[in-house]
Amino acid sequence: MSVTLVIVSHSAKLAEGVAEFVGQMNAGQVELEAVGGTDDGLLGTSATRIHAALERATQAGGEALVLMDLGSARLRSELALDLLREEQRVRVALAEAPLVEGAFLAAFEAATGGDLRTVQAAAEEGGALKKMG
Amino acid sequence: MSVTLVIVSHSAKLAEGVAEFVGQMNAGQVELEAVGGTDDGLLGTSATRIHAALERATQAGGEALVLMDLGSARLRSELALDLLREEQRVRVALAEAPLVEGAFLAAFEAATGGDLRTVQAAAEEGGALKKMG
């Protein structure tokens, strides 16, 4: 089963931008869910919408890695996780990773068929990614 | 003088989303330039457009901190920096920081009047920002 990357941001545009970036880099070979903004389209996060994305990702045996921006993104992601049934929850992980860099590294792993732990480990290398050489 | 944050991403939507997020978090108290995509609006980066943003940011004595996503974003930012006059170039720094988390931390510092080195230092703490507690 494939690992879906669930991109959680306070900004819808930011979440969609991350999904666009890593999606195009991987030529559509990775499953992505962009979950940005509140239920009303404002700046913020929504446990309801994160939960819906996790439901879609974990139905039929799929796994999901959640990448978050900051602050409430984590709390809402944990709440969304709690709302899942146990059999789904075990197939979801939250990444300790910078949003863009983590998603970028995770996507390559997911696109080549990595399982949840492998994709999570790839994402979590994002914090050590050097930009300035 | 204020420090402008220049957000460089391969995706226009991603760059604009980061600017939207940190801009709203700081109620418009921080100067932001979103530079995403190529000159043709495709996925990629543009030294020309980064240079134009740096020109705007550094005219009249202003400073600029560049935050980048990955790969060519750094090379194009370095090229854009080289295109500046020396008197402007000394007022620009490239951040060794994750894009979203770095911009988030830098923006608070910039919004409260921090100088370039202070804002850069704040951004570079972004890599150590914990999400999972």
Tab-separated table of C-alpha atoms in Angstrom:
chain	number	residue	atom	x	y	z
A	1	MET	CA	0.000	0.000	0.000
A	2	SER	CA	1.124	3.498	-0.704
A	3	VAL	CA	1.900	6.184	1.867
A	4	THR	CA	-0.095	9.393	1.445
A	5	LEU	CA	1.593	12.622	2.518
A	6	VAL	CA	-0.874	14.843	4.375
A	7	ILE	CA	0.329	18.466	4.264
A	8	VAL	CA	-1.149	20.493	7.137
A	9	SER	CA	-0.682	24.263	7.097
A	10	HIS	CA	-2.411	27.333	8.485
A	11	SER	CA	-2.588	28.639	4.908
A	12	ALA	CA	-4.525	26.819	2.167
A	13	LYS	CA	-2.224	28.335	-0.430
A	14	LEU	CA	0.860	27.130	1.417
A	15	ALA	CA	-0.475	23.559	1.763
A	16	GLU	CA	-1.481	23.470	-1.908
A	17	GLY	CA	1.878	24.950	-2.916
A	18	VAL	CA	3.786	22.238	-1.060
A	19	ALA	CA	1.610	19.562	-2.662
A	20	GLU	CA	2.134	21.144	-6.088
A	21	PHE	CA	5.901	21.331	-5.612
A	22	VAL	CA	6.503	17.797	-4.377
A	23	GLY	CA	3.830	16.388	-6.675
A	24	GLN	CA	5.444	17.842	-9.792
A	25	MET	CA	8.924	16.829	-8.634
A	26	ASN	CA	7.682	13.252	-8.474
A	27	ALA	CA	5.592	13.335	-11.654
A	28	GLY	CA	2.390	12.400	-9.875
A	29	GLN	CA	3.893	9.238	-8.352
A	30	VAL	CA	3.044	10.208	-4.784
A	31	GLU	CA	-0.333	10.522	-3.061
A	32	LEU	CA	-0.836	13.949	-1.497
A	33	GLU	CA	-3.519	15.642	0.580
A	34	ALA	CA	-3.261	19.421	1.064
A	35	VAL	CA	-5.111	20.520	4.200
A	36	GLY	CA	-4.712	24.244	4.746
A	37	GLY	CA	-6.770	26.846	6.579
A	38	THR	CA	-9.849	26.559	8.740
A	39	ASP	CA	-13.287	25.190	7.786
A	40	ASP	CA	-14.182	28.810	6.892
A	41	GLY	CA	-11.168	29.304	4.661
A	42	LEU	CA	-9.345	31.507	7.147
A	43	LEU	CA	-5.787	31.239	8.448
A	44	GLY	CA	-5.681	28.308	10.875
A	45	THR	CA	-6.043	24.543	11.022
A	46	SER	CA	-9.017	22.194	11.110
A	47	ALA	CA	-9.100	18.837	12.891
A	48	THR	CA	-12.222	17.948	10.899
A	49	ARG	CA	-10.499	18.407	7.569
A	50	ILE	CA	-7.285	16.687	8.696
A	51	HIS	CA	-9.432	13.784	9.921
A	52	ALA	CA	-11.235	13.570	6.566
A	53	ALA	CA	-7.875	13.459	4.757
A	54	LEU	CA	-6.631	10.716	7.086
A	55	GLU	CA	-9.835	8.726	6.529
A	56	ARG	CA	-9.319	8.859	2.776
A	57	ALA	CA	-5.633	7.984	3.057
A	58	THR	CA	-6.070	5.017	5.391
A	59	GLN	CA	-9.112	3.407	3.857
A	60	ALA	CA	-8.341	0.159	2.065
A	61	GLY	CA	-5.143	-0.365	4.051
A	62	GLY	CA	-3.256	2.790	3.056
A	63	GLU	CA	-0.766	4.579	5.299
A	64	ALA	CA	-0.356	8.315	5.919
A	65	LEU	CA	2.428	10.603	7.078
A	66	VAL	CA	1.340	14.003	8.388
A	67	LEU	CA	3.659	16.991	7.848
A	68	MET	CA	2.744	20.185	9.680
A	69	ASP	CA	3.731	23.812	9.795
A	70	LEU	CA	3.524	25.205	13.329
A	71	GLY	CA	1.644	25.609	16.580
A	72	SER	CA	-1.942	24.430	16.377
A	73	ALA	CA	-1.186	22.319	13.308
A	74	ARG	CA	0.267	19.715	15.631
A	75	LEU	CA	-2.555	19.822	18.174
A	76	ARG	CA	-5.227	19.537	15.468
A	77	SER	CA	-3.346	16.693	13.798
A	78	GLU	CA	-3.187	14.796	17.084
A	79	LEU	CA	-6.915	15.372	17.594
A	80	ALA	CA	-7.643	14.162	14.064
A	81	LEU	CA	-5.559	11.062	14.771
A	82	ASP	CA	-7.574	10.359	17.922
A	83	LEU	CA	-10.774	10.459	15.872
A	84	LEU	CA	-9.644	7.556	13.701
A	85	ARG	CA	-10.469	3.958	14.459
A	86	GLU	CA	-7.577	2.055	16.027
A	87	GLU	CA	-7.060	-0.075	12.913
A	88	GLN	CA	-6.491	3.126	10.900
A	89	ARG	CA	-4.581	5.027	13.559
A	90	VAL	CA	-1.734	2.510	13.562
A	91	ARG	CA	-1.165	3.337	9.900
A	92	VAL	CA	-0.630	7.070	10.513
A	93	ALA	CA	2.455	8.906	11.793
A	94	LEU	CA	3.158	12.574	12.525
A	95	ALA	CA	6.534	13.800	11.251
A	96	GLU	CA	9.069	15.690	13.348
A	97	ALA	CA	10.224	17.535	10.262
A	98	PRO	CA	10.254	20.949	8.605
A	99	LEU	CA	7.204	21.162	6.339
A	100	VAL	CA	8.678	21.789	2.878
A	101	GLU	CA	12.007	20.011	3.301
A	102	GLY	CA	10.386	17.060	5.072
A	103	ALA	CA	7.715	16.683	2.391
A	104	PHE	CA	10.341	16.915	-0.331
A	105	LEU	CA	12.453	14.078	1.100
A	106	ALA	CA	9.446	11.965	2.107
A	107	ALA	CA	7.938	12.208	-1.363
A	108	PHE	CA	10.898	10.556	-3.048
A	109	GLU	CA	10.679	7.665	-0.607
A	110	ALA	CA	6.907	7.368	-0.947
A	111	ALA	CA	7.090	7.549	-4.747
A	112	THR	CA	9.430	4.568	-4.811
A	113	GLY	CA	7.168	2.447	-2.638
A	114	GLY	CA	8.635	3.014	0.824
A	115	ASP	CA	6.518	2.010	3.798
A	116	LEU	CA	5.368	4.391	6.532
A	117	ARG	CA	8.444	4.088	8.761
A	118	THR	CA	10.829	4.534	5.829
A	119	VAL	CA	8.933	7.579	4.560
A	120	GLN	CA	8.794	9.048	8.075
A	121	ALA	CA	12.541	8.536	8.525
A	122	ALA	CA	13.184	10.282	5.199
A	123	ALA	CA	11.017	13.248	6.230
A	124	GLU	CA	12.800	13.535	9.534
A	125	GLU	CA	16.122	13.970	7.750
A	126	GLY	CA	14.665	17.250	6.436
A	127	GLY	CA	15.792	19.138	9.518
A	128	ALA	CA	19.412	18.359	8.744
A	129	LEU	CA	19.176	19.286	5.072
A	130	LYS	CA	21.860	21.858	4.324
A	131	LYS	CA	21.054	24.780	2.060
A	132	MET	CA	24.270	26.738	2.163
A	133	GLY	CA	26.712	23.819	1.589
B	1	MET	CA	15.735	50.289	8.290
B	2	SER	CA	13.520	47.261	8.080
B	3	VAL	CA	14.539	43.766	7.006
B	4	THR	CA	12.552	42.357	4.105
B	5	LEU	CA	12.050	38.589	4.012
B	6	VAL	CA	12.500	37.274	0.470
B	7	ILE	CA	10.761	33.906	0.107
B	8	VAL	CA	12.237	31.869	-2.757
B	9	SER	CA	10.445	28.702	-3.825
B	10	HIS	CA	10.137	26.553	-6.937
B	11	SER	CA	6.355	27.029	-6.653
B	12	ALA	CA	4.702	30.467	-6.902
B	13	LYS	CA	1.823	29.212	-4.788
B	14	LEU	CA	4.174	27.950	-2.096
B	15	ALA	CA	6.102	31.252	-1.946
B	16	GLU	CA	2.871	33.257	-1.811
B	17	GLY	CA	1.442	30.915	0.809
B	18	VAL	CA	4.466	31.389	3.077
B	19	ALA	CA	4.202	35.172	2.653
B	20	GLU	CA	0.483	35.033	3.393
B	21	PHE	CA	1.003	32.910	6.495
B	22	VAL	CA	3.791	34.898	8.106
B	23	GLY	CA	2.296	38.195	6.953
B	24	GLN	CA	-1.031	37.522	8.606
B	25	MET	CA	0.627	36.195	11.754
B	26	ASN	CA	2.404	39.540	12.038
B	27	ALA	CA	-0.533	41.731	11.020
B	28	GLY	CA	1.300	43.292	8.111
B	29	GLN	CA	4.221	44.442	10.281
B	30	VAL	CA	6.831	42.664	8.197
B	31	GLU	CA	8.040	43.350	4.646
B	32	LEU	CA	7.762	40.284	2.416
B	33	GLU	CA	8.648	39.401	-1.157
B	34	ALA	CA	7.303	36.114	-2.562
B	35	VAL	CA	9.426	34.890	-5.465
B	36	GLY	CA	8.175	31.550	-6.736
B	37	GLY	CA	8.428	29.767	-10.065
B	38	THR	CA	10.316	30.596	-13.244
B	39	ASP	CA	9.936	33.669	-15.464
B	40	ASP	CA	7.398	31.618	-17.439
B	41	GLY	CA	5.379	30.665	-14.381
B	42	LEU	CA	6.607	27.083	-14.331
B	43	LEU	CA	8.070	25.089	-11.434
B	44	GLY	CA	11.592	26.395	-10.822
B	45	THR	CA	13.486	29.471	-9.697
B	46	SER	CA	14.511	32.697	-11.405
B	47	ALA	CA	17.662	34.668	-10.613
B	48	THR	CA	16.165	37.642	-12.473
B	49	ARG	CA	13.115	37.769	-10.262
B	50	ILE	CA	15.086	37.159	-7.058
B	51	HIS	CA	17.428	39.974	-8.111
B	52	ALA	CA	14.485	42.336	-8.715
B	53	ALA	CA	13.120	41.544	-5.243
B	54	LEU	CA	16.541	42.189	-3.675
B	55	GLU	CA	16.813	45.498	-5.565
B	56	ARG	CA	13.470	46.627	-4.160
B	57	ALA	CA	14.332	45.452	-0.651
B	58	THR	CA	17.765	47.074	-0.486
B	59	GLN	CA	17.011	50.384	-2.109
B	60	ALA	CA	17.017	53.289	0.346
B	61	GLY	CA	19.194	51.394	2.817
B	62	GLY	CA	16.932	48.402	3.520
B	63	GLU	CA	18.200	44.933	4.381
B	64	ALA	CA	16.990	41.551	3.098
B	65	LEU	CA	17.064	37.970	4.328
B	66	VAL	CA	16.549	35.289	1.671
B	67	LEU	CA	14.784	32.064	2.659
B	68	MET	CA	14.831	29.252	0.107
B	69	ASP	CA	13.270	25.887	-0.489
B	70	LEU	CA	15.699	23.484	-2.173
B	71	GLY	CA	18.290	22.777	-4.829
B	72	SER	CA	18.462	25.485	-7.461
B	73	ALA	CA	16.799	28.020	-5.146
B	74	ARG	CA	20.153	28.463	-3.444
B	75	LEU	CA	22.192	28.707	-6.665
B	76	ARG	CA	19.807	31.256	-8.183
B	77	SER	CA	19.790	33.273	-4.955
B	78	GLU	CA	23.591	33.386	-4.939
B	79	LEU	CA	23.560	34.501	-8.570
B	80	ALA	CA	20.994	37.205	-7.790
B	81	LEU	CA	23.179	38.364	-4.919
B	82	ASP	CA	26.187	38.635	-7.254
B	83	LEU	CA	24.162	40.874	-9.565
B	84	LEU	CA	23.702	43.485	-6.828
B	85	ARG	CA	26.021	46.410	-6.333
B	86	GLU	CA	28.454	45.899	-3.447
B	87	GLU	CA	26.747	48.561	-1.315
B	88	GLN	CA	23.487	46.580	-1.562
B	89	ARG	CA	25.035	43.122	-1.353
B	90	VAL	CA	26.377	43.738	2.147
B	91	ARG	CA	22.805	44.249	3.317
B	92	VAL	CA	21.599	40.838	2.124
B	93	ALA	CA	22.009	37.428	3.771
B	94	LEU	CA	20.957	33.925	2.731
B	95	ALA	CA	19.445	31.866	5.540
B	96	GLU	CA	20.526	28.337	6.469
B	97	ALA	CA	17.001	27.557	7.575
B	98	PRO	CA	13.935	25.512	6.687
B	99	LEU	CA	11.671	27.689	4.535
B	100	VAL	CA	8.415	27.861	6.485
B	101	GLU	CA	9.794	27.515	10.004
B	102	GLY	CA	12.662	29.911	9.289
B	103	ALA	CA	10.349	32.535	7.808
B	104	PHE	CA	7.978	32.177	10.750
B	105	LEU	CA	10.682	32.837	13.345
B	106	ALA	CA	12.423	35.531	11.280
B	107	ALA	CA	9.179	37.427	10.781
B	108	PHE	CA	8.626	37.982	14.494
B	109	GLU	CA	12.120	39.392	14.795
B	110	ALA	CA	11.771	41.560	11.685
B	111	ALA	CA	8.364	42.833	12.792
B	112	THR	CA	9.838	44.088	16.045
B	113	GLY	CA	12.635	45.971	14.296
B	114	GLY	CA	15.487	43.476	14.469
B	115	ASP	CA	18.472	44.074	12.201
B	116	LEU	CA	19.680	41.663	9.527
B	117	ARG	CA	21.942	39.564	11.753
B	118	THR	CA	19.277	39.236	14.449
B	119	VAL	CA	16.626	38.252	11.917
B	120	GLN	CA	19.014	35.780	10.274
B	121	ALA	CA	19.842	34.214	13.636
B	122	ALA	CA	16.130	33.853	14.409
B	123	ALA	CA	15.518	32.151	11.050
B	124	GLU	CA	18.373	29.764	11.615
B	125	GLU	CA	16.792	28.544	14.835
B	126	GLY	CA	14.000	27.188	12.593
B	127	GLY	CA	15.873	23.955	12.021
B	128	ALA	CA	15.744	23.164	15.721
B	129	LEU	CA	12.054	23.995	16.112
B	130	LYS	CA	10.320	20.999	17.668
B	131	LYS	CA	6.910	19.979	16.399
B	132	MET	CA	6.238	16.872	18.435
B	133	GLY	CA	7.281	18.188	21.858
